[in-house]
Short mmCIF file of C-alpha atoms in Angstrom, two decimals:
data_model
loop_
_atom_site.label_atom_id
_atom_site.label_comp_id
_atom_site.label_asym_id
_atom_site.label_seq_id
_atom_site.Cartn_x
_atom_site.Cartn_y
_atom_site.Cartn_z
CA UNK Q 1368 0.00 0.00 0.00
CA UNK Q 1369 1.62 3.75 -0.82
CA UNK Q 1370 2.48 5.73 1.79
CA UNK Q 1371 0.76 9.48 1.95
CA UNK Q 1372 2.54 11.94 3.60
CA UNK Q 1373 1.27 15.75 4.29
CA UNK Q 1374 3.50 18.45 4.82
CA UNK Q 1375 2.44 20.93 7.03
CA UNK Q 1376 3.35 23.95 9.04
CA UNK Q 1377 1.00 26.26 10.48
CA UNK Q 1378 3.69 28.91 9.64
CA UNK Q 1379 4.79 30.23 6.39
CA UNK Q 1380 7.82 30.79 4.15
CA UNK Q 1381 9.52 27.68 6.25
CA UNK Q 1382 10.13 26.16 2.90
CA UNK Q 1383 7.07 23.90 2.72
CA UNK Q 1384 5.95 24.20 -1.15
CA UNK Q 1385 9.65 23.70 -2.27
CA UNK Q 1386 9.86 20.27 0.36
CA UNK Q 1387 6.26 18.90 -1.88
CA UNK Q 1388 7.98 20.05 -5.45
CA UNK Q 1389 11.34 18.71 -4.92
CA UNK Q 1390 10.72 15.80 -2.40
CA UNK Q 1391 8.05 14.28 -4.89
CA UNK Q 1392 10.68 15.38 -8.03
CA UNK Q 1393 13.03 13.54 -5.93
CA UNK Q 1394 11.61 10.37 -5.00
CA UNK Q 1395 9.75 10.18 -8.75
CA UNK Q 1396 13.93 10.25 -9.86
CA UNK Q 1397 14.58 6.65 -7.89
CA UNK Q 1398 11.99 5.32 -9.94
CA UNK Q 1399 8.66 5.32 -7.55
CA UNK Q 1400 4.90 6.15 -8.91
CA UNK Q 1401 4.18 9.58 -6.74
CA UNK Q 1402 1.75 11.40 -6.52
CA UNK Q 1403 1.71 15.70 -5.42
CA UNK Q 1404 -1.48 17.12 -4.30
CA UNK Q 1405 -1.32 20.74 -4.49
CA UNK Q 1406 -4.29 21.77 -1.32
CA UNK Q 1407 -2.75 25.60 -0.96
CA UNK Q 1408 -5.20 28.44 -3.00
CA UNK Q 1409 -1.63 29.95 -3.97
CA UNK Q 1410 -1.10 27.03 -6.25
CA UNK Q 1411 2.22 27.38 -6.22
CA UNK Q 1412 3.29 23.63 -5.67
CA UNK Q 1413 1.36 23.52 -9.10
CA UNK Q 1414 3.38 26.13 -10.87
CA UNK Q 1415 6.40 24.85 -9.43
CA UNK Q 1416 5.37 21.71 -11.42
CA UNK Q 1417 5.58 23.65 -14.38
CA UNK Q 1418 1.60 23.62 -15.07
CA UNK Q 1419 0.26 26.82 -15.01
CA UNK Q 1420 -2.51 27.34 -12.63
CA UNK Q 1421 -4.49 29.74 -14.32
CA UNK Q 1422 -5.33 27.43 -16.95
CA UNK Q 1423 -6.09 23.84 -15.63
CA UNK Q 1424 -8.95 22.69 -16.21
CA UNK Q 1425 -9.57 20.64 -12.51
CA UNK Q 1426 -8.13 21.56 -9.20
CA UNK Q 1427 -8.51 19.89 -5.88
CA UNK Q 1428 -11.73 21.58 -5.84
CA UNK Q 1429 -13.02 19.12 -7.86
CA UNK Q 1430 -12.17 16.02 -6.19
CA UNK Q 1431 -13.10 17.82 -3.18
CA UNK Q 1432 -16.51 19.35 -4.01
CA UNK Q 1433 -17.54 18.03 -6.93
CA UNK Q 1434 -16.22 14.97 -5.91
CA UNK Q 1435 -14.83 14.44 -9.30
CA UNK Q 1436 -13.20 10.74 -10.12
CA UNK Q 1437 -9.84 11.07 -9.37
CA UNK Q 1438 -8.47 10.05 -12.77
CA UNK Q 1439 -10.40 12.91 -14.30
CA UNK Q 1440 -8.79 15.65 -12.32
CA UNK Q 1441 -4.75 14.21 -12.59
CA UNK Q 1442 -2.76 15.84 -14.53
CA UNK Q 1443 0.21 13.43 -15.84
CA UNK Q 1444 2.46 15.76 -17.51
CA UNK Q 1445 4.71 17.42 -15.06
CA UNK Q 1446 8.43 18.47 -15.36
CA UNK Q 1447 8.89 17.15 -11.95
CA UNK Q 1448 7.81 13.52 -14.00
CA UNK Q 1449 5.17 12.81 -11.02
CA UNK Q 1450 1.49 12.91 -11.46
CA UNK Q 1451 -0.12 16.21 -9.93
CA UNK Q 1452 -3.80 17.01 -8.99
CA UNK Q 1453 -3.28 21.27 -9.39
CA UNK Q 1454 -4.13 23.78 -6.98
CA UNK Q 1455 -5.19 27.65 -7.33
CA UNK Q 1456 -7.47 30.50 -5.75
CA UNK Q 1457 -10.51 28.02 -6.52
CA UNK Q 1458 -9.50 26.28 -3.43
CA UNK Q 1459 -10.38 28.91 -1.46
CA UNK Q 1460 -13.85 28.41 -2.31
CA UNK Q 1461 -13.57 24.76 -1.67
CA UNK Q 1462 -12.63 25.57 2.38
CA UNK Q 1463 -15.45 27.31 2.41
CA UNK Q 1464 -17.85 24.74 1.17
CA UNK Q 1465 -16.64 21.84 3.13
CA UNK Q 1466 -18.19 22.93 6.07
CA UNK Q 1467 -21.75 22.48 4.23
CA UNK Q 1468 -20.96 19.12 3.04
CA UNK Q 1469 -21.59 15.40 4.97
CA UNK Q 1470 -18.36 14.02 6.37
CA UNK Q 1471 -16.08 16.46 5.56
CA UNK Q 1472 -12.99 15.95 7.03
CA UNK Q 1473 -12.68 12.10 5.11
CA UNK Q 1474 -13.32 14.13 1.55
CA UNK Q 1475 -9.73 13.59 0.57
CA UNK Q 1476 -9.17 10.35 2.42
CA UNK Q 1477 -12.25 8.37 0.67
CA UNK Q 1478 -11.40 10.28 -2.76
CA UNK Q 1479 -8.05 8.61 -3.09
CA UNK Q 1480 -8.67 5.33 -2.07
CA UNK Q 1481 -9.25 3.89 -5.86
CA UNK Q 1482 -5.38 5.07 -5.86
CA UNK Q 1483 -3.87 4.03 -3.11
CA UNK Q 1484 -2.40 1.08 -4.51
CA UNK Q 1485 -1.25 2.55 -7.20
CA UNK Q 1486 1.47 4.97 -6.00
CA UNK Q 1487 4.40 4.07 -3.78
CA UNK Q 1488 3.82 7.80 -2.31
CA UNK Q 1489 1.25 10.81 -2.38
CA UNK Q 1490 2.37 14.30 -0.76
CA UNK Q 1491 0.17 16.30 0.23
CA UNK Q 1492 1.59 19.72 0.28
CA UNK Q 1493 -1.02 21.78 3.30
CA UNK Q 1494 -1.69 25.46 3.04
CA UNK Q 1495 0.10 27.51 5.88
CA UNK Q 1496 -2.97 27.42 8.33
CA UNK Q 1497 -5.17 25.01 9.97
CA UNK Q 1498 -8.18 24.76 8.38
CA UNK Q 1499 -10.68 22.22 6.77
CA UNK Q 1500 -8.20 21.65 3.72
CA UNK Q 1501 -5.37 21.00 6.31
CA UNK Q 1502 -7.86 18.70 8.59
CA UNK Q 1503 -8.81 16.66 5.15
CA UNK Q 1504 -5.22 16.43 4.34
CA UNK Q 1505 -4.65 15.43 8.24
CA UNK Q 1506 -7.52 12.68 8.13
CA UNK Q 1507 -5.74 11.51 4.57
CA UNK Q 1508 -1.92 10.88 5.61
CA UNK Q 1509 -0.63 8.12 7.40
CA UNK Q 1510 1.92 10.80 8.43
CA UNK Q 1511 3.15 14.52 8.78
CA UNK Q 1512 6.19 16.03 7.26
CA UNK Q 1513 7.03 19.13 9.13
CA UNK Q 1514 9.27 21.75 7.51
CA UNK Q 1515 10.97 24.27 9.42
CA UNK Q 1516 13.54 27.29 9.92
CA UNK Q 1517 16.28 26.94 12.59
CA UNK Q 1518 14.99 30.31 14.20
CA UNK Q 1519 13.80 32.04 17.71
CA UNK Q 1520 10.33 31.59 17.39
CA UNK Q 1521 10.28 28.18 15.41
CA UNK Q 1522 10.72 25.17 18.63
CA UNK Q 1523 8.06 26.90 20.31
CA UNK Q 1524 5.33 27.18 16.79
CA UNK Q 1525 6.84 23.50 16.44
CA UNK Q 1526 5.53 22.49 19.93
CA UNK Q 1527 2.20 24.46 19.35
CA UNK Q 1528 1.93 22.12 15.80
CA UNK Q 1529 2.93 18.65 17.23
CA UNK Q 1530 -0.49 19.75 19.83
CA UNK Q 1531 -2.65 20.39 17.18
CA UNK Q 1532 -1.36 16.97 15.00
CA UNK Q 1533 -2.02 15.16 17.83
CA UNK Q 1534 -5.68 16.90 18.68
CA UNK Q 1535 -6.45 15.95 15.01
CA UNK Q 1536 -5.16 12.61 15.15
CA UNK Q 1537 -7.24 11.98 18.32
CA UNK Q 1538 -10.41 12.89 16.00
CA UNK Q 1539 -10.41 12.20 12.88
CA UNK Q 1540 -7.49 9.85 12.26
CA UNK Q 1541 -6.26 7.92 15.06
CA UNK Q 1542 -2.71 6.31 13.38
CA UNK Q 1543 -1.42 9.79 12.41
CA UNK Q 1544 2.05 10.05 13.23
CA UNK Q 1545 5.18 12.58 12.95
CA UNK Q 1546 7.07 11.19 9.70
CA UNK Q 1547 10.10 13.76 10.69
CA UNK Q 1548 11.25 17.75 11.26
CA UNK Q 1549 13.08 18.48 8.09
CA UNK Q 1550 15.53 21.88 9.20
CA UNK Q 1551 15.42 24.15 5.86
CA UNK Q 1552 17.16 27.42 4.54
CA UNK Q 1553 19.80 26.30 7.02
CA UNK Q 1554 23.03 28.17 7.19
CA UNK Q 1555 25.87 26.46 9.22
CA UNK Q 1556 27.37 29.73 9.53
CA UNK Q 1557 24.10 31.36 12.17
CA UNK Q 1558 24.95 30.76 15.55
CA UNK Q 1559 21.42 30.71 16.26
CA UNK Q 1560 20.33 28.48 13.96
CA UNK Q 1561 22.96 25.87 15.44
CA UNK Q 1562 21.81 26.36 18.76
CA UNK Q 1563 17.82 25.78 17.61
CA UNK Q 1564 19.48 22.33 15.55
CA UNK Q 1565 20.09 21.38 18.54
CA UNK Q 1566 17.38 21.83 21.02
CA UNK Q 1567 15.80 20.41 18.25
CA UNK Q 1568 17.75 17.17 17.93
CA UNK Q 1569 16.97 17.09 21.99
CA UNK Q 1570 13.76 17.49 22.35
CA UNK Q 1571 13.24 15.22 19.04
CA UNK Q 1572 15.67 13.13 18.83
CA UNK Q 1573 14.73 10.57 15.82
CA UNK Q 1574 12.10 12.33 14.78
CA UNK Q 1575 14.47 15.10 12.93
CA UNK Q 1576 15.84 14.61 9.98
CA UNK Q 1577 19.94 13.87 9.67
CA UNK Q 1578 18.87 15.32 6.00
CA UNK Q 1579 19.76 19.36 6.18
CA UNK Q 1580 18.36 21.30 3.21
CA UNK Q 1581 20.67 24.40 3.26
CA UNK Q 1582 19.79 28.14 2.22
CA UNK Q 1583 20.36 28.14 -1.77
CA UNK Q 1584 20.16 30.26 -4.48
CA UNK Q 1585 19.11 27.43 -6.94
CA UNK Q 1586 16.29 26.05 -4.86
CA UNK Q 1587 14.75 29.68 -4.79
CA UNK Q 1588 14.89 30.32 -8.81
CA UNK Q 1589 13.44 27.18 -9.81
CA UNK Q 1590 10.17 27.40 -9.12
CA UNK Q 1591 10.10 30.73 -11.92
CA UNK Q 1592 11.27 28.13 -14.33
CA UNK Q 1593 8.46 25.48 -13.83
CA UNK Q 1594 11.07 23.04 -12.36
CA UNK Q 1595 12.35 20.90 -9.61
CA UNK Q 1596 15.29 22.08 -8.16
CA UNK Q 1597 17.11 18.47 -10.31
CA UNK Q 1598 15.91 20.09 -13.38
CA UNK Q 1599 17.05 23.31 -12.95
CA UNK Q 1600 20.33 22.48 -11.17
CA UNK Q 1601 20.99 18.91 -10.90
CA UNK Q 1602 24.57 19.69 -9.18
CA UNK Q 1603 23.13 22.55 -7.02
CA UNK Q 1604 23.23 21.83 -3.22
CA UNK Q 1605 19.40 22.16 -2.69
CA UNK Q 1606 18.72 19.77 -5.32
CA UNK Q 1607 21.35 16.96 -4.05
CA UNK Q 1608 20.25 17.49 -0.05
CA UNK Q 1609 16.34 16.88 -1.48
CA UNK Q 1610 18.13 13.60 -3.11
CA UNK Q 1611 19.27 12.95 0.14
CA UNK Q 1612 16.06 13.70 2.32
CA UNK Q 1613 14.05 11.39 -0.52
CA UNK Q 1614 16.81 8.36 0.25
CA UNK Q 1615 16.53 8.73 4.32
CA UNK Q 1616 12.68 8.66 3.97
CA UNK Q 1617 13.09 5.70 1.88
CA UNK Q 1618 15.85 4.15 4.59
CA UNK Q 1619 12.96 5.50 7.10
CA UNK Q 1620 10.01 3.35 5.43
CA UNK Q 1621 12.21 0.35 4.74
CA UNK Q 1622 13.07 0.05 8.58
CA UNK Q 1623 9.56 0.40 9.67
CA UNK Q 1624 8.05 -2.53 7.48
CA UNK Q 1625 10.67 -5.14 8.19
#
């Protein structure tokens, strides 16, 4: 059975869109069937994919609302070679809506069950708020992918999260669990974000990442492009530390099923 994985932080600009682009682009590179769900109005995992989200022709809404089949709303051609369902400001509406609708919180859960099987792994990339989109993508995953900064305010906006995951796992989906804390836009050279590595790594332990994805130039201009950070810069640090994360979550998985 494939694995689905949101990734979430109730804070933004931590570096969450460009985890779902080049995690998926990543793991899609090693040869598994993925899967990126684009749930933020901004649509930017979408663009990122190189599809432009002003002209799809079904979003999330669809499958959410609609309740569209989900082979009618995939799109297959993406230049991060992974299948994508889109996202843009038609979401918004879609938030909205859900709270008028029967069951909503299992929307996304029950809509991808024909698919399941299928893919070895389906990100779900959250917007940066918890809301009915995030508590669909919550009741969906088998596990939460939290991006973050090494900064002042970040351990104790982690803390606040890991509440609310666990809140939502006590309601609507009871074997929701922490897949890791991936540190981004990390510079070695901060003081302070060495110090916050490492209360992290204490009060975490196995739960963060060894995987580092470090500030870089290259992961910032590729999403103008249309492109994974391995398309736009194969040899670029950003795109060989998302290589990385992709291979520990693989090492991750591997451990947990044998």
């Amino acid at each position: 059975m494939g694995k689905i994985i949101a990734i979430a932080n109730q804070k933004g600009g931590v570096g969450k869109t460009t985890t779902a682009v080049n995690v998926a682009a990543s793991m899609a590179a090693t040869k598994r069937k993925v899967l990126l769900i684009d749930l933020d109005p901004q649509g930017n995992a979408t663009m990122g994919s190189g599809v432009d989200k002003y002209n799809v022709e079904n979003t999330s809404y669809e499958l959410l609302i609609e309740e569209k089949p989900i082979h009618e709303v995939l799109i297959k051609e993406t230049s991060g070679k992974y299948d994508l369902i889109a996202g843009n400001s038609d979401i918004t509406a879609a938030e909205i809506k859900l709270m008028e609708v029967f069951a909503r919180e299992v929307r996304l859960r029950n809509a991808l069950q024909p698919v399941r099987n299928y893919y070895d792994f389906i990100f779900i990339d959250c917007p940066p708020s918890l809301n009915q989109l995030t508590v669909n993508a919550m009741a969906a995953a088998d596990s939460v992918l939290v991006p973050m900064q090494c900064e002042y305010y970040a351990l104790e906006g982690l803390t606040a999260l890991m509440d609310t995951i666990k809140k939502l796992a006590s309601v609507v989906n009871p074997d929701l669990r922490i897949e890791g804390v991936l540190r981004t836009m990390y510079d070695p050279r901060n003081r302070l974000a060495n110090d916050v590595s490492e209360q992290l790594k204490r009060h975490f332990g196995d739960q963060v990442y060894r995987t580092v994805i470090p500030r870089n130039v290259r992961l910032a201009e590729a999403p103008s492009f249309g492109a994974p950070a391995m398309y736009y810069d194969k040899s670029s640090t950003g795109a060989k530390a998302y290589l990385a994360l992709a291979g520990e979550i693989l090492r991750r998985s591997k451990k947990k099923t044998t």
